[in-house]
Short mmCIF file of C-alpha atoms and ligand atoms in Angstrom, two decimals:
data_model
loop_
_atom_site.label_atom_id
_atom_site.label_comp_id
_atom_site.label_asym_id
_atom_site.label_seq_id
_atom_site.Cartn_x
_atom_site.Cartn_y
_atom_site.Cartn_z
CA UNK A 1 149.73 73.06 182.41
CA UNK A 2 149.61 69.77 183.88
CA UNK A 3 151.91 67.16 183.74
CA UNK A 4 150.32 65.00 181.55
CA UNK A 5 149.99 67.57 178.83
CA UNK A 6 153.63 68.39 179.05
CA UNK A 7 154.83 64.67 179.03
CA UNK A 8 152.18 64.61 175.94
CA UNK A 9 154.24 67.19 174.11
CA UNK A 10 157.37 65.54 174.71
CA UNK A 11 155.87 62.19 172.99
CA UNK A 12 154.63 64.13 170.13
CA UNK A 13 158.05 65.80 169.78
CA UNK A 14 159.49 62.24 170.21
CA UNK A 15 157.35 60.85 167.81
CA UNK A 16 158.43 63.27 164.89
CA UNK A 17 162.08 62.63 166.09
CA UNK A 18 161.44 59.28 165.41
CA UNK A 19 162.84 58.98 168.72
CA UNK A 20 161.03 55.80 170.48
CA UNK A 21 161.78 57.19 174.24
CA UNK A 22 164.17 59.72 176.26
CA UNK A 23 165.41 59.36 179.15
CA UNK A 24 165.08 62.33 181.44
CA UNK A 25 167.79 62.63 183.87
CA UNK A 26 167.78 66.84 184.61
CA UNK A 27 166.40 67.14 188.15
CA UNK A 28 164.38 70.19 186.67
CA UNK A 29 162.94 68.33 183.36
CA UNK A 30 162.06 65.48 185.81
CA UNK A 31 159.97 67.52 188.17
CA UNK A 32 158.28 69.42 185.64
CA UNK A 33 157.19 66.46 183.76
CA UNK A 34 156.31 64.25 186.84
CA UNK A 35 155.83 66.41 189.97
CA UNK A 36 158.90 64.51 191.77
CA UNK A 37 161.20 66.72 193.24
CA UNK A 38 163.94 65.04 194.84
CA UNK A 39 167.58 66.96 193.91
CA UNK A 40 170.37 65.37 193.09
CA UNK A 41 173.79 65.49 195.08
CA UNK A 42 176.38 65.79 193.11
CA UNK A 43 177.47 65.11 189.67
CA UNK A 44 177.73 61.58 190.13
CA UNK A 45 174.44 61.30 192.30
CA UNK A 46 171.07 60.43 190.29
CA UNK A 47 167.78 60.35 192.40
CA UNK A 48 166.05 58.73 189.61
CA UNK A 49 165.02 59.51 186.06
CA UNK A 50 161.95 59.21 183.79
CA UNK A 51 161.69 57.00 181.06
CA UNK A 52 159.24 58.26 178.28
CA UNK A 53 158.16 56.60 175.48
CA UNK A 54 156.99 57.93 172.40
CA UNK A 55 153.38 55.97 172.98
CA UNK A 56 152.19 55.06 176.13
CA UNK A 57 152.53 55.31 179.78
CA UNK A 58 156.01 57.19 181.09
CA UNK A 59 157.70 55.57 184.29
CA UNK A 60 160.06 56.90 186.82
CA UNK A 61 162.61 54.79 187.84
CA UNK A 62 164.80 55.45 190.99
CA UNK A 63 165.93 52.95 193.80
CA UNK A 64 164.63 52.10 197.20
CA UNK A 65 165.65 55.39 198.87
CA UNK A 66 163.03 57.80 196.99
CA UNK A 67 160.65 54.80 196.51
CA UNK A 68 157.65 56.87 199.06
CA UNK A 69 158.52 60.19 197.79
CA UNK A 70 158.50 59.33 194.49
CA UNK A 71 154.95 57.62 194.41
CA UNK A 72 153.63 60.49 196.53
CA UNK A 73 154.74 63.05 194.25
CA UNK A 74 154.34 62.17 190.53
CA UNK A 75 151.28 60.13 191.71
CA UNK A 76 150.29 59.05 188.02
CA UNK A 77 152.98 57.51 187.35
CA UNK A 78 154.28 53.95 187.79
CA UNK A 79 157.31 53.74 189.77
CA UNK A 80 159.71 51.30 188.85
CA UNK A 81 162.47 50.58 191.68
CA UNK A 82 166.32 49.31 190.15
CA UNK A 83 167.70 47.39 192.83
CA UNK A 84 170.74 46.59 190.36
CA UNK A 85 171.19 49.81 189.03
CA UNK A 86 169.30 51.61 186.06
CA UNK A 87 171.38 49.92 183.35
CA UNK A 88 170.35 46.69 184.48
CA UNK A 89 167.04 47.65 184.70
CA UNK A 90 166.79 49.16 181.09
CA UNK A 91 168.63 46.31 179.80
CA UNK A 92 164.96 44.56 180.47
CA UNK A 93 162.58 47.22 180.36
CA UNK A 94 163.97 48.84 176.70
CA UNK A 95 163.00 45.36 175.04
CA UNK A 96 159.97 44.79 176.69
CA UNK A 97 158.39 48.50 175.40
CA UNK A 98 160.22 47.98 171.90
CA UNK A 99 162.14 51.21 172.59
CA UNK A 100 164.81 50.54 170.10
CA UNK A 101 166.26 54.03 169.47
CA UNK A 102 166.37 56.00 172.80
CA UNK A 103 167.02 59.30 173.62
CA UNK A 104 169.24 60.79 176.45
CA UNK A 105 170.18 63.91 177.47
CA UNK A 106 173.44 64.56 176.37
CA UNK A 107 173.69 67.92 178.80
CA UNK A 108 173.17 66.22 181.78
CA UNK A 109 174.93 62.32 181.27
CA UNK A 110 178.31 61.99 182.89
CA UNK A 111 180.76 60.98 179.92
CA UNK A 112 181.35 57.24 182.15
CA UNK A 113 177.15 56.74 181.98
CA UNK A 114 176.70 56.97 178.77
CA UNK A 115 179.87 54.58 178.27
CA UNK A 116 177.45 52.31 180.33
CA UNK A 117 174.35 53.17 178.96
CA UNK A 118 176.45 52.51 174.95
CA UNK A 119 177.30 49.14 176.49
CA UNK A 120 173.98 48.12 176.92
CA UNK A 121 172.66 49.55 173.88
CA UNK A 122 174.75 47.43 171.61
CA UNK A 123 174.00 44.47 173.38
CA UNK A 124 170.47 44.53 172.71
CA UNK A 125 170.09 46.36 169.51
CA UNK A 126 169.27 49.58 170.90
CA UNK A 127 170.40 53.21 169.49
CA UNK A 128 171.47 56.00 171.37
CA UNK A 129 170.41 59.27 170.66
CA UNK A 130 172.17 62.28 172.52
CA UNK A 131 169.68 65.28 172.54
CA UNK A 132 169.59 68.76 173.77
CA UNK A 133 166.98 70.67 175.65
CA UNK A 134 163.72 68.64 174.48
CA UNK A 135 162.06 69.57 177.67
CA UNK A 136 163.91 73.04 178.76
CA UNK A 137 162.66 74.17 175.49
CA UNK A 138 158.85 73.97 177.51
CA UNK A 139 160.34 74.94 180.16
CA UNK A 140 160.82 78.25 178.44
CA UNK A 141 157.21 79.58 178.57
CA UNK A 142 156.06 79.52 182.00
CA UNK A 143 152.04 79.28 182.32
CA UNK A 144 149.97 81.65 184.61
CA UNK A 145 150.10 79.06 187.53
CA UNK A 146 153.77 78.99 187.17
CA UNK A 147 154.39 83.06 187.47
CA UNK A 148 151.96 82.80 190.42
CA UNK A 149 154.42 80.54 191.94
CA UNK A 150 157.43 82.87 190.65
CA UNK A 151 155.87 86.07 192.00
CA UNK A 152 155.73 84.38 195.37
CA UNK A 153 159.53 83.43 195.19
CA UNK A 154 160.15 86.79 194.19
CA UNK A 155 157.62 88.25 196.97
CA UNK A 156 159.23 86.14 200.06
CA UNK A 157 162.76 86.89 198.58
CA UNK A 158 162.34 90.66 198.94
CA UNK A 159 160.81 89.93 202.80
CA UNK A 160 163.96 88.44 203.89
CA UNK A 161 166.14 91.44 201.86
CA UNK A 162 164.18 93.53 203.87
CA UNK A 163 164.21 91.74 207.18
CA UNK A 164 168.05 91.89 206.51
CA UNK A 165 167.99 95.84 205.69
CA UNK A 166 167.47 96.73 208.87
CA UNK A 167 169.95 95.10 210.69
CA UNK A 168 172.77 95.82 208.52
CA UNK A 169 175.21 98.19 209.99
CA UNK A 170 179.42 99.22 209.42
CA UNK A 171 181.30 96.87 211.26
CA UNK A 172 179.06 93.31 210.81
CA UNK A 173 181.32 90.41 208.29
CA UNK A 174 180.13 89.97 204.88
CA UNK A 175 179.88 86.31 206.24
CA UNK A 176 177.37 87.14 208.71
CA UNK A 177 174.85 89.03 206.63
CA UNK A 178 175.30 85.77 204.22
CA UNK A 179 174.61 83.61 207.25
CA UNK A 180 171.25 85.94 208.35
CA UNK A 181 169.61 86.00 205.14
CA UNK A 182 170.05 82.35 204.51
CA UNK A 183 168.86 81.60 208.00
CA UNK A 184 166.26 84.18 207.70
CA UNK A 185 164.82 82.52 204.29
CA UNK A 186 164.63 79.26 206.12
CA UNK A 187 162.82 80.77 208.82
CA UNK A 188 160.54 82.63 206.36
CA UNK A 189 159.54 78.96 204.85
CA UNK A 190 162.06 78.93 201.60
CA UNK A 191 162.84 75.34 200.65
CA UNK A 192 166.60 76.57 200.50
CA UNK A 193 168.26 79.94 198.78
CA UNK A 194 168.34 79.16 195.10
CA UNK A 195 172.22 80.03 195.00
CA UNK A 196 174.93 80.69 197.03
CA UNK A 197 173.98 84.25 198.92
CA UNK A 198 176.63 87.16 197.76
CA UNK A 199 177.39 89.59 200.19
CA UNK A 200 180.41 91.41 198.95
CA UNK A 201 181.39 94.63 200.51
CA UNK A 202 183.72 97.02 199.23
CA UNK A 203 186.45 96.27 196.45
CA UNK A 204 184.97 92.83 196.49
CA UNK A 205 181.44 94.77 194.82
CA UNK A 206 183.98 94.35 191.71
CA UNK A 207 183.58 90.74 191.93
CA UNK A 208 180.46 89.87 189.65
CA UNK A 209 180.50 86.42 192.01
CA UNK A 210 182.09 87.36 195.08
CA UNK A 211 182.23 84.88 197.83
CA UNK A 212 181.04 86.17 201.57
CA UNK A 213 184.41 86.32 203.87
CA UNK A 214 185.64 88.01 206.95
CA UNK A 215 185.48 91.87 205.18
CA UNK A 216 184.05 93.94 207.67
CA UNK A 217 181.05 96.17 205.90
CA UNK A 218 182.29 99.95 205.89
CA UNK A 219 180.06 103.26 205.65
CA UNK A 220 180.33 104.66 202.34
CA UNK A 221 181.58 101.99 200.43
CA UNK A 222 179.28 100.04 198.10
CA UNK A 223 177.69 96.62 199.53
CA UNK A 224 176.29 94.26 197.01
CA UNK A 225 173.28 91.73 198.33
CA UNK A 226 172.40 89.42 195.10
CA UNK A 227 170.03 86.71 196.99
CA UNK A 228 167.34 84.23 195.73
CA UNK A 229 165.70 81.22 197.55
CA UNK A 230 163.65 78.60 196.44
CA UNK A 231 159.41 78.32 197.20
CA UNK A 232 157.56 75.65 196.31
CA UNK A 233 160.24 74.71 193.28
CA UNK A 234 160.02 78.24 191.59
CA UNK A 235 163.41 80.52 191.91
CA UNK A 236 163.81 83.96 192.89
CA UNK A 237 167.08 86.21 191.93
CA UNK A 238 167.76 89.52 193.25
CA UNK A 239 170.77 91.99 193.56
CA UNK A 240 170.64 95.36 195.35
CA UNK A 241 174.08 97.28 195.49
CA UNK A 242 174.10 100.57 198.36
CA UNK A 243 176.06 102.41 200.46
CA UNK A 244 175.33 102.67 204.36
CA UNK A 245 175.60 106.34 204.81
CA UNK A 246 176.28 108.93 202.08
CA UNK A 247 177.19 108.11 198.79
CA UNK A 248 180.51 109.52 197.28
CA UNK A 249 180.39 111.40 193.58
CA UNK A 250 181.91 108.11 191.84
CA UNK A 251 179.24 105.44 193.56
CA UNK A 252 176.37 108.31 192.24
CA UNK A 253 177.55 108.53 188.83
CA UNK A 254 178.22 104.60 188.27
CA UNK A 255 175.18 103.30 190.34
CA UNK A 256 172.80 106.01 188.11
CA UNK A 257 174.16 104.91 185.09
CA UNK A 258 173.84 101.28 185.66
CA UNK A 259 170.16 101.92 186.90
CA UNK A 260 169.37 104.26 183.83
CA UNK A 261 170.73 100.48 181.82
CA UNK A 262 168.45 98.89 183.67
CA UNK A 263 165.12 100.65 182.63
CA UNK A 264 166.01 101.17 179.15
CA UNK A 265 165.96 97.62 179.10
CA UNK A 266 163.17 97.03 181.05
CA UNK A 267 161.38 99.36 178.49
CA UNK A 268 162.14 97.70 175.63
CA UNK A 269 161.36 93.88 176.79
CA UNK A 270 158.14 92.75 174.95
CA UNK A 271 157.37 89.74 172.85
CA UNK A 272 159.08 89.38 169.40
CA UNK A 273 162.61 91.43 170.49
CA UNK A 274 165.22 89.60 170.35
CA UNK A 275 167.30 88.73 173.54
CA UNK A 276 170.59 90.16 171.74
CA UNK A 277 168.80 93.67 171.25
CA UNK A 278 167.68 94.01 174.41
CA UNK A 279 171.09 93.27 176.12
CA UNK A 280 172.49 96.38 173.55
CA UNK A 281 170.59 98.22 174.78
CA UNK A 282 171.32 98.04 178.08
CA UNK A 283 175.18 97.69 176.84
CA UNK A 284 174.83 100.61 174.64
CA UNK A 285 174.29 103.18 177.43
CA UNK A 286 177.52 101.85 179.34
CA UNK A 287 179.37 101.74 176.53
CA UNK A 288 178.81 105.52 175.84
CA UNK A 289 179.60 106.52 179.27
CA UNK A 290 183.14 104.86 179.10
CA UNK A 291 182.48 101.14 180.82
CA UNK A 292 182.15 99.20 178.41
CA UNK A 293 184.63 96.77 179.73
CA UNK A 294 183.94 96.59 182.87
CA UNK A 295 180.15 94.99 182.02
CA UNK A 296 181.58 91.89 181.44
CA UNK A 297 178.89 89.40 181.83
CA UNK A 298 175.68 89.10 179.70
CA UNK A 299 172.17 90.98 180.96
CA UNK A 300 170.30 88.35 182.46
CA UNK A 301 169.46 84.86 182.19
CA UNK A 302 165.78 83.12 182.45
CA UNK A 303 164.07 81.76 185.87
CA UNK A 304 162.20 79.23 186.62
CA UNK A 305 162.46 75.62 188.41
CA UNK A 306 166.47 76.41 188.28
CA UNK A 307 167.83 79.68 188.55
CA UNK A 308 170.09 80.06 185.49
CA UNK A 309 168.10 79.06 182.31
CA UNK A 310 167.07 79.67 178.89
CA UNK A 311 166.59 82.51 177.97
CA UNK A 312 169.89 84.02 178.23
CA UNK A 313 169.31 88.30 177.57
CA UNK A 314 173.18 87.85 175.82
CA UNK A 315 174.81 89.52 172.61
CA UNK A 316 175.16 86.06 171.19
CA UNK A 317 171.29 84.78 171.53
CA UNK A 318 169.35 86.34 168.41
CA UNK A 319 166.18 84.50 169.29
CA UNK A 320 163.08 86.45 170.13
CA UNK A 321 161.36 86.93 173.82
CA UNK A 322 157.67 85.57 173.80
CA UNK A 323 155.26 86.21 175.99
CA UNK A 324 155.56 83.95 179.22
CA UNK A 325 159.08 83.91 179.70
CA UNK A 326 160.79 84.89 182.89
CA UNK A 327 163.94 86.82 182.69
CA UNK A 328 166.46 89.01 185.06
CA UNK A 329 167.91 92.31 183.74
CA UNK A 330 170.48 92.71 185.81
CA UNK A 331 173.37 94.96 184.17
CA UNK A 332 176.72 96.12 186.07
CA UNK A 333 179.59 97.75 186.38
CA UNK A 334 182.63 96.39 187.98
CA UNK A 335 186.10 98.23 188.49
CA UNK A 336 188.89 96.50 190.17
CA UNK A 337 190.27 98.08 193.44
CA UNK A 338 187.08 100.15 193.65
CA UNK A 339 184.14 98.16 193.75
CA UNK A 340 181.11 97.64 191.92
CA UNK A 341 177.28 97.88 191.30
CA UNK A 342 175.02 95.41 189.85
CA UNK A 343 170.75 95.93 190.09
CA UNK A 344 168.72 93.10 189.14
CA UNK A 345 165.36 93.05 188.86
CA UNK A 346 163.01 90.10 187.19
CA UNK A 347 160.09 90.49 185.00
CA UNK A 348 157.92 88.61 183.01
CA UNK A 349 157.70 88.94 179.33
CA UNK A 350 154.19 90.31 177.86
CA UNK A 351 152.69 90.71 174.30
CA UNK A 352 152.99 94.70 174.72
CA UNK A 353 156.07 95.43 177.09
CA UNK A 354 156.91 93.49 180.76
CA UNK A 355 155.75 92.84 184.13
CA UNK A 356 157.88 93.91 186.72
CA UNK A 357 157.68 91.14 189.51
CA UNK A 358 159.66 93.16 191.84
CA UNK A 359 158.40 95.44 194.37
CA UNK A 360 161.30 96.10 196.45
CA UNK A 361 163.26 99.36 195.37
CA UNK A 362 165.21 99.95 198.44
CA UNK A 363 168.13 101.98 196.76
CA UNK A 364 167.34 101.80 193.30
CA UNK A 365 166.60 105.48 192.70
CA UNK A 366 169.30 107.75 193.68
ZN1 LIG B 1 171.39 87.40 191.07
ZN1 LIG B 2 170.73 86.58 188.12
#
C-alpha cells in the first residue's frame, strides 16, 4: 500500500470522527504515512510531524535541519519549514485550512506540548482532540511488500546470529558478544539493531531483560542471545537460549518444555483466534509442568516499523489475529539463581494457520 492510500484512510477515518486534521507526531505513523524516516532523539526531540487534514493535501512540517531529507523522502508532500517553532507555525496554518477541531496523538505528546499546543488552541478557536492509535491501528496489517521487507530483517538478523555462533566460546564477556553482533549487523548493512542486544549468560538467563556486563560466558550454563536490527525500516526480533557444551538434566527439561510452548502456539496461530487464547495456550503447558510463575511476561508482541507493537499475544487482549499481522511467540521460563530460557521465533499470521519467517533453528530442538 502506498502512502497516499494510507493517508486516504486516515482522512476518511477523520472525516467520520468529525475530526478536521491530526497531527502525527509518532516517528513510526509519520514514516508510514509519508516515507520520511528521520528518528527522533529523545523524548523531548521532534524531527517533524505531519499535519493531515480531513480534505486535501497533508504537509510535513519540521525545521531547517531535516528540510533535504524530508523533501527527498516523502516526495509528494509539501514541506513546510517552522523557523519559530511548530506552535507558531500552526497558530497560522490551522486558520488558513479551517482546521478548527484537531486531532493529536495523545500517546506520543509530552504533557508540557500539549499545554502549548491548548494555548494556542484557545486563542484561535481551535479544539483539541487527544486520540489513540488512528494510524497504528493500519499499522496492524502489514501488506505483502511489507513482510517482504520483514522477512529480510528477519533473514539478515539470523546471518549475524550465525556469524556470532561461531565465535562464541567459555571465557569471552557477555559485553563482547553484545559488542560483535551489533558491530557485525552494521557491517552486514542493518540501519542499527532494533533494541538493545541481550547477551545474558548464566543466572542472568533469569533476567527476561538482562543487560550485557563483564560475566564471563561458562560451558554448561545457559546463554541467552535475544537480537533484532533494523533493514530498510522493518524490525527483526530473535532470542535463542543454549548451552556451550553439554546440557545438564534441569536446562533439558526446562528448555524442552518451553520449546514444546512454543509450537503449540505456533500451531494454533491463524486468523480469527484471539491473541488471549493463543498466549494460554502456550501458558497452559507451563503451568502444568509447575512454572507457571516464573513466565512472567506476556507471549509476544507485534513487529513492524517499531519493534514492540500491536498486537500484543497477552492474557488481557481478547481481540482476534487477522491475516497480515506480524507477531513473536516467544514464551520463557525464568528461575532466579539458576538461569533461564526464552525461544522466540516470528511469524506471520495466515487465513489457515502461520508462516514461520524464521529459518534459523540453531538449538531449538533438543
Ligand atoms: Zn526479542
Ligand atoms: Zn520480542
Amino acid at each position: 500500500m502506498r502512502c497516499a492510500e494510507r493517508t486516504g484512510r486516515i482522512q476518511a477515518l477523520l472525516r467520520r470522527k468529525k475530526i478536521d486534521g491530526l497531527l502525527v507526531s509518532q516517528p513510526e505513523n509519520r514514516r508510514y504515512l509519508s516515507g520520511y524516516s528521520a528518528l527522533d532523539h529523545g523524548i523531548g526531540e521532534s524531527s517533524g510531524c505531519l499535519l493531515i487534514p480531513a480534505r486535501g493535501e497533508p504537509r510535513l512540517l519540521t525545521d531547517f535541519r531535516f528540510k533535504l531529507q524530508a523533501e527527498a523522502e516523502a516526495d509528494s508532500l509539501s514541506v513546510v519549514l517552522y523557523p519559530k517553532g511548530l506552535p507558531a507555525l500552526l497558530k497560522e496554518m490551522l486558520p488558513d485550512l479551517k482546521i478548527r477541531t484537531l486531532g493529536f496523538e495523545s500517546e506520543y505528546t509530552l504533557y508540557s506540548f500539549a499545554e502549548k499546543l491548548k494555548v494556542l488552541a484557545d486563542k484561535i478557536g481551535v479544539r483539541l482532540v487527544p486520540t489513540t492509535g488512528l494510524v497504528e491501528m493500519l499499522r496492524l496489517i502489514k501488506d505483502e511488500n511489507e513482510i517482504e521487507r520483514i522477512r529480510a530483517a528477519v533473514a539478515l538478523n539470523e546471518q549475524v546470529f550465525a556469524e556470532v555462533y561461531r565465535s562464541l566460546a567459555p571465557g569471552r564477556t557477555e559485553r563482547e558478544i553484545a559488542l560483535l553482533i551489533e558491530s557485525t549487523m552494521r557491517r552486514m548493512g542493518a540501519q542499527s539493531p532494533s533494541f538493545e542486544t541481550i547477551v545474558a549468560a548464566g543466572s542472568n538467563s533469569a533476567l527476561p531483560h538482562a543487560v550485557p556486563g563483564p560475566v564471563i560466558i561458562e560451558q554448561h550454563r545457559p546463554l541467552m542471545i535475544d537480537m533484532g536490527l533494523i533493514l530498510d525500516g522493518y524490525c527483526s526480533d530473535m532470542t535463542r537460549t543454549f548451552v556451550l557444551g553439554a546440557p545438564d538434566d534441569r536446562y533439558l527439561e526446562i528448555h524442552r518444555l518451553v520449546r514444546r510452548a512454543q509450537l503449540a502456539a505456533l500451531a494454533a496461530i491463524r486468523e480469527g483466534v484471539t491473541a488471549a487464547a493463543v498466549d494460554k495456550i502456550a501458558r497452559d503447558i507451563i503451568a502444568e509442568a509447575g512454572h507457571g510463575p516464573a513466565f512472567g511476561h506476556s507471549l509476544g508482541h507485534g513487529v513492524g516499523l517499531a519493534v514492540h507493537e500491536e498486537p500484543r499475544l497477552s492474557a488481557r487482549n481478547g481481540k482476534k489475529l487477522r491475516a497480515g499481522m506480524v507477531v513473536t511467540v516467544e514464551p520463557g521460563i525464568y528461575i532466579p539463581g539458576w538461569g533461564g530460557v526464552r525461544l522466540e521465533n516470528m511469524v506471520v499470521v495466515r487465513e489457515d494457520g502461520c508462516e514461520l519467517l524464521n529459518n534459523n533453528t540453531t538449538g531449538l530442538d533438543l
